[in-house]
Coordinates of C-alpha atoms (C1' of nucleotides) in Angstrom, one line a residue:
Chain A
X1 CA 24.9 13.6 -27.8
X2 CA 22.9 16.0 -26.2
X3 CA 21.7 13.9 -23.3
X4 CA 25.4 14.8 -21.9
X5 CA 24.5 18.5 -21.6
X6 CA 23.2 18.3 -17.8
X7 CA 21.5 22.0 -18.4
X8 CA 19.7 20.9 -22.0
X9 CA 18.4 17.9 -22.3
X10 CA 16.6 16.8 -25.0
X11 CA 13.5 15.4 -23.2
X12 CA 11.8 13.8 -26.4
X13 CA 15.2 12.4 -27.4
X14 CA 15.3 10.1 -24.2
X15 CA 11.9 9.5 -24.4
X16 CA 12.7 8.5 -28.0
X17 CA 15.9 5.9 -26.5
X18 CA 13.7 4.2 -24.7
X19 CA 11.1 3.1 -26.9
X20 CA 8.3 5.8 -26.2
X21 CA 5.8 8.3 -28.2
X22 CA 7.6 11.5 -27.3
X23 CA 3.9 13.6 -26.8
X24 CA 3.7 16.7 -25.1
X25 CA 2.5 15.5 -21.8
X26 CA 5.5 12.8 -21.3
X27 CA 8.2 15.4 -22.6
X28 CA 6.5 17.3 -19.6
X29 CA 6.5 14.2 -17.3
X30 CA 10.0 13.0 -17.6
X31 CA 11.3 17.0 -17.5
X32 CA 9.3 17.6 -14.4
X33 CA 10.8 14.2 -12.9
X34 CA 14.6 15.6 -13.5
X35 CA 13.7 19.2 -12.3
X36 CA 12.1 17.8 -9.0
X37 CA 14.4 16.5 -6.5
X38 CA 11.9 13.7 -4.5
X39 CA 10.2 11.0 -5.5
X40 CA 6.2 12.0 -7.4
X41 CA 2.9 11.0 -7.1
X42 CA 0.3 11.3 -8.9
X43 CA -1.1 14.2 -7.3
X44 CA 1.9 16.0 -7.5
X45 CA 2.3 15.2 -11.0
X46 CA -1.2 16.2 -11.2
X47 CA -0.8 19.6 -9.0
X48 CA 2.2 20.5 -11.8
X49 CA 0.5 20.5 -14.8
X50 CA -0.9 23.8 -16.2
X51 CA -3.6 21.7 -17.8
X52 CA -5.9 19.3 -17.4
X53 CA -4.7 15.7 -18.4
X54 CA -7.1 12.1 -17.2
X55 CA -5.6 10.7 -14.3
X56 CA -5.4 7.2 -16.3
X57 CA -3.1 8.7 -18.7
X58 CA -0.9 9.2 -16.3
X59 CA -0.7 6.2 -14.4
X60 CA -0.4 5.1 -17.9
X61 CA 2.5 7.1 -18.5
X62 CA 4.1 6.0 -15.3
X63 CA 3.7 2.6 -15.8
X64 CA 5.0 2.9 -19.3
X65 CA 8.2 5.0 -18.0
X66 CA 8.9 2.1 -15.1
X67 CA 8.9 -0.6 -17.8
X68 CA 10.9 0.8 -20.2
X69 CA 13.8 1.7 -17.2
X70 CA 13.0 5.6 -17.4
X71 CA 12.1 5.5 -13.5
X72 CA 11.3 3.3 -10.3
X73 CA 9.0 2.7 -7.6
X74 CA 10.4 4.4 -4.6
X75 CA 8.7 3.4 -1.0
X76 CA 5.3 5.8 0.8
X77 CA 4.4 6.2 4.2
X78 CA 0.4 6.0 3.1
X79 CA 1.3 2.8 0.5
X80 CA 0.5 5.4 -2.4
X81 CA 2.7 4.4 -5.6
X82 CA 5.3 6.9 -6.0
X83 CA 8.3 7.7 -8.8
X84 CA 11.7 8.8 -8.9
X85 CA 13.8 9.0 -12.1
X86 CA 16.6 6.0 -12.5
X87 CA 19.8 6.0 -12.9
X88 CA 21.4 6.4 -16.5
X89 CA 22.6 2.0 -15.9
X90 CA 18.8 1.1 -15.8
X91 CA 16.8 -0.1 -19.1
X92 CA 13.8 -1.9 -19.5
X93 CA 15.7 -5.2 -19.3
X94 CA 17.1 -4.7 -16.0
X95 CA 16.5 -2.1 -13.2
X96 CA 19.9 -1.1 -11.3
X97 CA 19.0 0.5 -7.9
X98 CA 20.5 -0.3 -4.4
X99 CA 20.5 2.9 -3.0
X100 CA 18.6 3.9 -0.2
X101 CA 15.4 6.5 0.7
X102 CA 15.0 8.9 2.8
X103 CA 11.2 9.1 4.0
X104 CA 10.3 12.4 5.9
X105 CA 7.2 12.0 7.9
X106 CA 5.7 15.7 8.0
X107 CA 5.5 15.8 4.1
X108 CA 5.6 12.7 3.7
X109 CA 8.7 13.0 1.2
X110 CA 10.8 10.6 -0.5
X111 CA 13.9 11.2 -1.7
X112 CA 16.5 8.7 -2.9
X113 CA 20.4 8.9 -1.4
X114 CA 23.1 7.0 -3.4
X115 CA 26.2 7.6 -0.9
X116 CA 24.3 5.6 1.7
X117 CA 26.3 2.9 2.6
X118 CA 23.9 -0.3 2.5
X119 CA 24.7 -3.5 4.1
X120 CA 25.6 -6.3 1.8
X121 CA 24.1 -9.5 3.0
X122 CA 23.5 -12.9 0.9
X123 CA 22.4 -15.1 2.9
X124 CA 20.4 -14.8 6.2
X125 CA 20.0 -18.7 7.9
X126 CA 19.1 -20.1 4.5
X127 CA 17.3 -17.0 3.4
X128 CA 19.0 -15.9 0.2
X129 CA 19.0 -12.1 -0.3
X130 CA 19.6 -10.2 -3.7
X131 CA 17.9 -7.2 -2.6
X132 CA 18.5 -5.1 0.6
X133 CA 16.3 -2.0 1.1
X134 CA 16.6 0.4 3.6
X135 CA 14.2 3.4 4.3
X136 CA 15.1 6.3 6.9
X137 CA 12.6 7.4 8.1
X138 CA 12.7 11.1 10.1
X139 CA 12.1 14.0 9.1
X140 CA 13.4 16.4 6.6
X141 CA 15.7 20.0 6.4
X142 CA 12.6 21.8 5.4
X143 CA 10.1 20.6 7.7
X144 CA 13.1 21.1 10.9
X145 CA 12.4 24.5 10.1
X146 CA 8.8 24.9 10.1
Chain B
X1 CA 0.9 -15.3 36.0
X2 CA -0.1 -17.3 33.3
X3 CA 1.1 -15.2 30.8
X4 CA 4.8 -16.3 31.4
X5 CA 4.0 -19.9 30.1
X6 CA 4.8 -20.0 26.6
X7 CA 3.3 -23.5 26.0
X8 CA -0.1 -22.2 27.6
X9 CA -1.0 -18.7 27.0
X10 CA -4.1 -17.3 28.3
X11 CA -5.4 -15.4 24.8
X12 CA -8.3 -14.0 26.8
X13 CA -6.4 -12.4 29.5
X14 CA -4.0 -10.8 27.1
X15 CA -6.8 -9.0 24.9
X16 CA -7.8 -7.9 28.7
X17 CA -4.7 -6.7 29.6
X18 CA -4.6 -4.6 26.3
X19 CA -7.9 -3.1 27.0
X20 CA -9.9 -5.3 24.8
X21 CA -12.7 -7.0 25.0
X22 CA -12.9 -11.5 24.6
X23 CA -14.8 -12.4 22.1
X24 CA -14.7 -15.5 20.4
X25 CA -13.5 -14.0 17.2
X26 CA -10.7 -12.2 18.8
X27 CA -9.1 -14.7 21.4
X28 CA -9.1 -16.9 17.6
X29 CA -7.2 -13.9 16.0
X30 CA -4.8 -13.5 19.0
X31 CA -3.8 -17.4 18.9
X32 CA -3.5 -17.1 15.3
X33 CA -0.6 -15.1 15.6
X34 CA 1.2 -16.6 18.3
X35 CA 0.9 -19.6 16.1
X36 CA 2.0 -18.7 12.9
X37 CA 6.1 -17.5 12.3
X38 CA 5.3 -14.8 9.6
X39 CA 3.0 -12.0 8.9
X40 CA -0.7 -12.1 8.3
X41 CA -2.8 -10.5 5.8
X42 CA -6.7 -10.6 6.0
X43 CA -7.1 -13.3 3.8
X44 CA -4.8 -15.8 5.0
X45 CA -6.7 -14.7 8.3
X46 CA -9.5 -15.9 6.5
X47 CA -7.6 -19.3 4.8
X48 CA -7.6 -19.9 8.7
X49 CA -11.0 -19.8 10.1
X50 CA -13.0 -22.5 10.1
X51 CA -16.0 -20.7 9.9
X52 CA -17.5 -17.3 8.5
X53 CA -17.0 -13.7 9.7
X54 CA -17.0 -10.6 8.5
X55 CA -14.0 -9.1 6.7
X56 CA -14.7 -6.1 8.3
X57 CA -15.0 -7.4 12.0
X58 CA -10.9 -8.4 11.0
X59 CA -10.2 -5.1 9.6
X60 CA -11.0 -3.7 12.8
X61 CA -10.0 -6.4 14.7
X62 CA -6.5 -5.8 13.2
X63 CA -6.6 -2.0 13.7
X64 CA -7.5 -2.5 17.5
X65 CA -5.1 -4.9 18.3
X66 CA -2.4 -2.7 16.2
X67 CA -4.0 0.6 18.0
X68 CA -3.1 -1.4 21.4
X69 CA 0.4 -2.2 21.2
X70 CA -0.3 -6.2 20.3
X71 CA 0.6 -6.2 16.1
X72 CA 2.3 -4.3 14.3
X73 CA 2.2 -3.2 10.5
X74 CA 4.8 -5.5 8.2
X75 CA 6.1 -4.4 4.8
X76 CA 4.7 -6.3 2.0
X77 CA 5.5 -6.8 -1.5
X78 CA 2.0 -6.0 -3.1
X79 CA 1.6 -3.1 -1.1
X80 CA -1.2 -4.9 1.3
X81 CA -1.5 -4.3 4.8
X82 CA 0.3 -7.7 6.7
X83 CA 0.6 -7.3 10.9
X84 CA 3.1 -9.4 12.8
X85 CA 2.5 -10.1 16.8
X86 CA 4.5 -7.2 18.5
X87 CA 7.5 -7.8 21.1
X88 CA 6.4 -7.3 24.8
X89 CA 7.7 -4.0 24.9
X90 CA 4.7 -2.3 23.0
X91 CA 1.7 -0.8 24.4
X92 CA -0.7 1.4 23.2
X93 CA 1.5 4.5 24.0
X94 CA 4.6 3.2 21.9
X95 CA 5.5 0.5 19.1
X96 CA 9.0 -0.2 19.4
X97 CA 10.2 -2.0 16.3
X98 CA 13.8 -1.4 14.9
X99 CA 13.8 -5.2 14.0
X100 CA 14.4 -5.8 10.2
X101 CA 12.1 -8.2 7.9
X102 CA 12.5 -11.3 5.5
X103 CA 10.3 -10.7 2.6
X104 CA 10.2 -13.9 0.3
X105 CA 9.5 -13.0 -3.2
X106 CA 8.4 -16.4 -4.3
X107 CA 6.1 -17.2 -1.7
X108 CA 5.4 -13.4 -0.7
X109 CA 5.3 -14.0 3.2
X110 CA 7.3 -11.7 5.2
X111 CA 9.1 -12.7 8.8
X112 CA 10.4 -10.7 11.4
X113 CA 13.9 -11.2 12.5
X114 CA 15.3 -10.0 15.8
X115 CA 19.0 -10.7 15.5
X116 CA 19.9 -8.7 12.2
X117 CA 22.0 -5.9 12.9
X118 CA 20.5 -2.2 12.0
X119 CA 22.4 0.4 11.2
X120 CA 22.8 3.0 13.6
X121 CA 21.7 6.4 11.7
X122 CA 20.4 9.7 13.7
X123 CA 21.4 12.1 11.0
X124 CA 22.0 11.9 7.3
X125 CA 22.9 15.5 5.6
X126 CA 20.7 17.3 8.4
X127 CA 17.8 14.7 7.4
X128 CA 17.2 13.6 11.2
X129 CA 16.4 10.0 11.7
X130 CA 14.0 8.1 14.0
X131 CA 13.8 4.7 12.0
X132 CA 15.7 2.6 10.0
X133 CA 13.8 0.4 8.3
X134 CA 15.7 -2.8 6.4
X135 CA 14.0 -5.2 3.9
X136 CA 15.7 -8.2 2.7
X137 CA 14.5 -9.2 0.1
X138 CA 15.1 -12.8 -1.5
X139 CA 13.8 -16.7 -1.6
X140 CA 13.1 -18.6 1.9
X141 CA 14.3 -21.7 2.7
X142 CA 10.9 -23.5 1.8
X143 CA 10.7 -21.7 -1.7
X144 CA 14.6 -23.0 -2.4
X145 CA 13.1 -26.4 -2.1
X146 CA 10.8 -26.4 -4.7
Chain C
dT1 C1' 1.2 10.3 -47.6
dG2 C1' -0.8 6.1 -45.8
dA3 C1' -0.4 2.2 -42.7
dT4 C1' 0.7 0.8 -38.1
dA5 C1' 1.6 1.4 -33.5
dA6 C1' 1.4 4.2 -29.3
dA7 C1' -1.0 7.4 -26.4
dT8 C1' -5.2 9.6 -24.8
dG9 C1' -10.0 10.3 -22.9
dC10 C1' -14.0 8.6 -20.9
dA11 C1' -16.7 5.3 -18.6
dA12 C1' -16.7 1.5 -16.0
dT13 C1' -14.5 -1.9 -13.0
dT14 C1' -11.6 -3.9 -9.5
dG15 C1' -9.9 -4.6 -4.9
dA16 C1' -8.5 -3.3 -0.5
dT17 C1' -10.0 -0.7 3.1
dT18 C1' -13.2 2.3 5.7
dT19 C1' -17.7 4.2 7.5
dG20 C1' -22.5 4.3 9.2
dC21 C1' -25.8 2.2 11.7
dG22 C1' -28.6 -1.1 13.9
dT23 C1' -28.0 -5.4 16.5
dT24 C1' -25.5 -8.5 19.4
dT25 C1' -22.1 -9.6 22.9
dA26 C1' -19.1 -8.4 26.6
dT27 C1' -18.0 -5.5 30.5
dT28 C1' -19.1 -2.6 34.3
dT29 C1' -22.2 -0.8 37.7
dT30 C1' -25.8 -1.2 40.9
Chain D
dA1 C1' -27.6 -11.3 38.9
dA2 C1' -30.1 -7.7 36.3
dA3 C1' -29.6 -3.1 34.4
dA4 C1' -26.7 0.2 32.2
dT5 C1' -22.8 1.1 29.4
dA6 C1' -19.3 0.0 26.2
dA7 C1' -17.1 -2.8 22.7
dA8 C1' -17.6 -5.8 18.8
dC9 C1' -20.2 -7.6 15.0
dG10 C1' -22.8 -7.9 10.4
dC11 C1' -24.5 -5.9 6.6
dA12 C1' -24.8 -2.4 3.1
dA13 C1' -22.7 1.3 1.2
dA14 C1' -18.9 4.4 0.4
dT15 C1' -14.1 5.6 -0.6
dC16 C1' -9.9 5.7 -2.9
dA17 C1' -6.1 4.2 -5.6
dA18 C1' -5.3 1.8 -9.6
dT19 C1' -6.6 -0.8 -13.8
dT20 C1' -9.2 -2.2 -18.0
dG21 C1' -12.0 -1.8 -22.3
dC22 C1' -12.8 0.7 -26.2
dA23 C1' -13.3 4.3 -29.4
dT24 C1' -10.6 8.4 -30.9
dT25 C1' -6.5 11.0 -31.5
dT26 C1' -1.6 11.5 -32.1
dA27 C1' 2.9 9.8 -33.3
dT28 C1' 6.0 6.8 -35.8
dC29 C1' 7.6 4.3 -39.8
dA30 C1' 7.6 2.4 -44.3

DNA sequence: TGATAAATGCAATTGATTTGCGTTTATTTT
DNA sequence: AAAATAAACGCAAATCAATTGCATTTATCA
């Protein structure tokens, strides 16, 4: 299958595996989310594009790709909804993620870490946990530089 | 000072002492959250009044008192803006939170808990880190009961 | 190819939050 | 305590992200 080839993917194949219209703006979508390496807004997505597409169409798009296990909802400093591409485990039945983000707060980047070690806890005085999320929050290689 | 007396907290003396001014409204607001064990959003601010005002005099009731070290912002579920009454330690000049934070999903309220352990992280892959943020997520003991 | 479903564009709406401004209330000064 | 100054309030309007309705286009499937 050619999904295996990390270098060639066949975008509109996995758009295909997951139950969605493989048109040319969500072949460029779900590309541009494996060639970027942080989590995407809309502006960015919008700031990528060589043309012009309706911003509903892409929130659209989004939406679609979250349901149908494609991609998550990753946490923003400014409460805006942002993206990052799941792992291969997730589907639309069931989203797999415990890893944790990293947030910088000069560019206001998110990027998702999976060797982060996060506490398991499953129970907290009555309080029963299935989901820990941690965020760190600092700032990032690139912007040390600056 | 009068302060010191948990039972019997003078409201109006602490908006002084943050540099704001008494008002009716305000001393209400203040009260409200020393009351109430879990954060507040502007409508359950609302839910609470017994009589009419101005969502926007609590919007910027809520950024004042956050501006001045007294609340501070609490993650929420739907992406809405909740406060929680700060520790003593916070002033205008410096929020110092590194507490974690109960976020129901049944009920949607979110507590503050003092005594869960945070990771200690100050660098992750040259990422430097000034906050840890941790969110457990999960069903609290009233929502169990149900 | 034709029927059916999914995706798109455009206009309009929603909902939380913010801003401007004139008025009221509180604080500070005399 | 009254006048002057500053903070808070109420109302209307604006902003901004995100959603919805609907007609049109594009993709999928029989």
């Amino acid at each position: 299958m050619k999904l295996i080839d990390k270098e060639n993917i066949d975008f509109g194949l996995l758009l295909s595996q997951h139950g969605l219209s493989k048109t040319s703006f969500r072949k460029f979508l779900i590309e541009l989310f494996y060639k970027t390496h942080h989590a995407l807004s809309v502006d960015e997505i919008i700031n990528n594009l060589s043309y012009q597409i309706d911003k509903v169409s892409i929130y659209r798009a989004l939406n679609a790709f979250e349901k149908n296990g494609l991609i998550h909802k990753v946490p923003d400093k400014a409460n805006l909804i942002k993206y990052a591409l799941c792992k291969s485990e997730c589907s639309s039945e069931k989203h797999l993620h415990n890893h944790a983000h990293l947030l910088c707060s000069i560019c206001n980047e998110t990027y998702c870490i999976n060797d982060f070690k996060i506490p398991v806890v499953n129970e907290y005085k009555g309080f029963l946990i299935n989901n820990l999320k941690v965020i760190l929050e600092g700032s990032c290689v690139d912007c040390q530089q600056i």
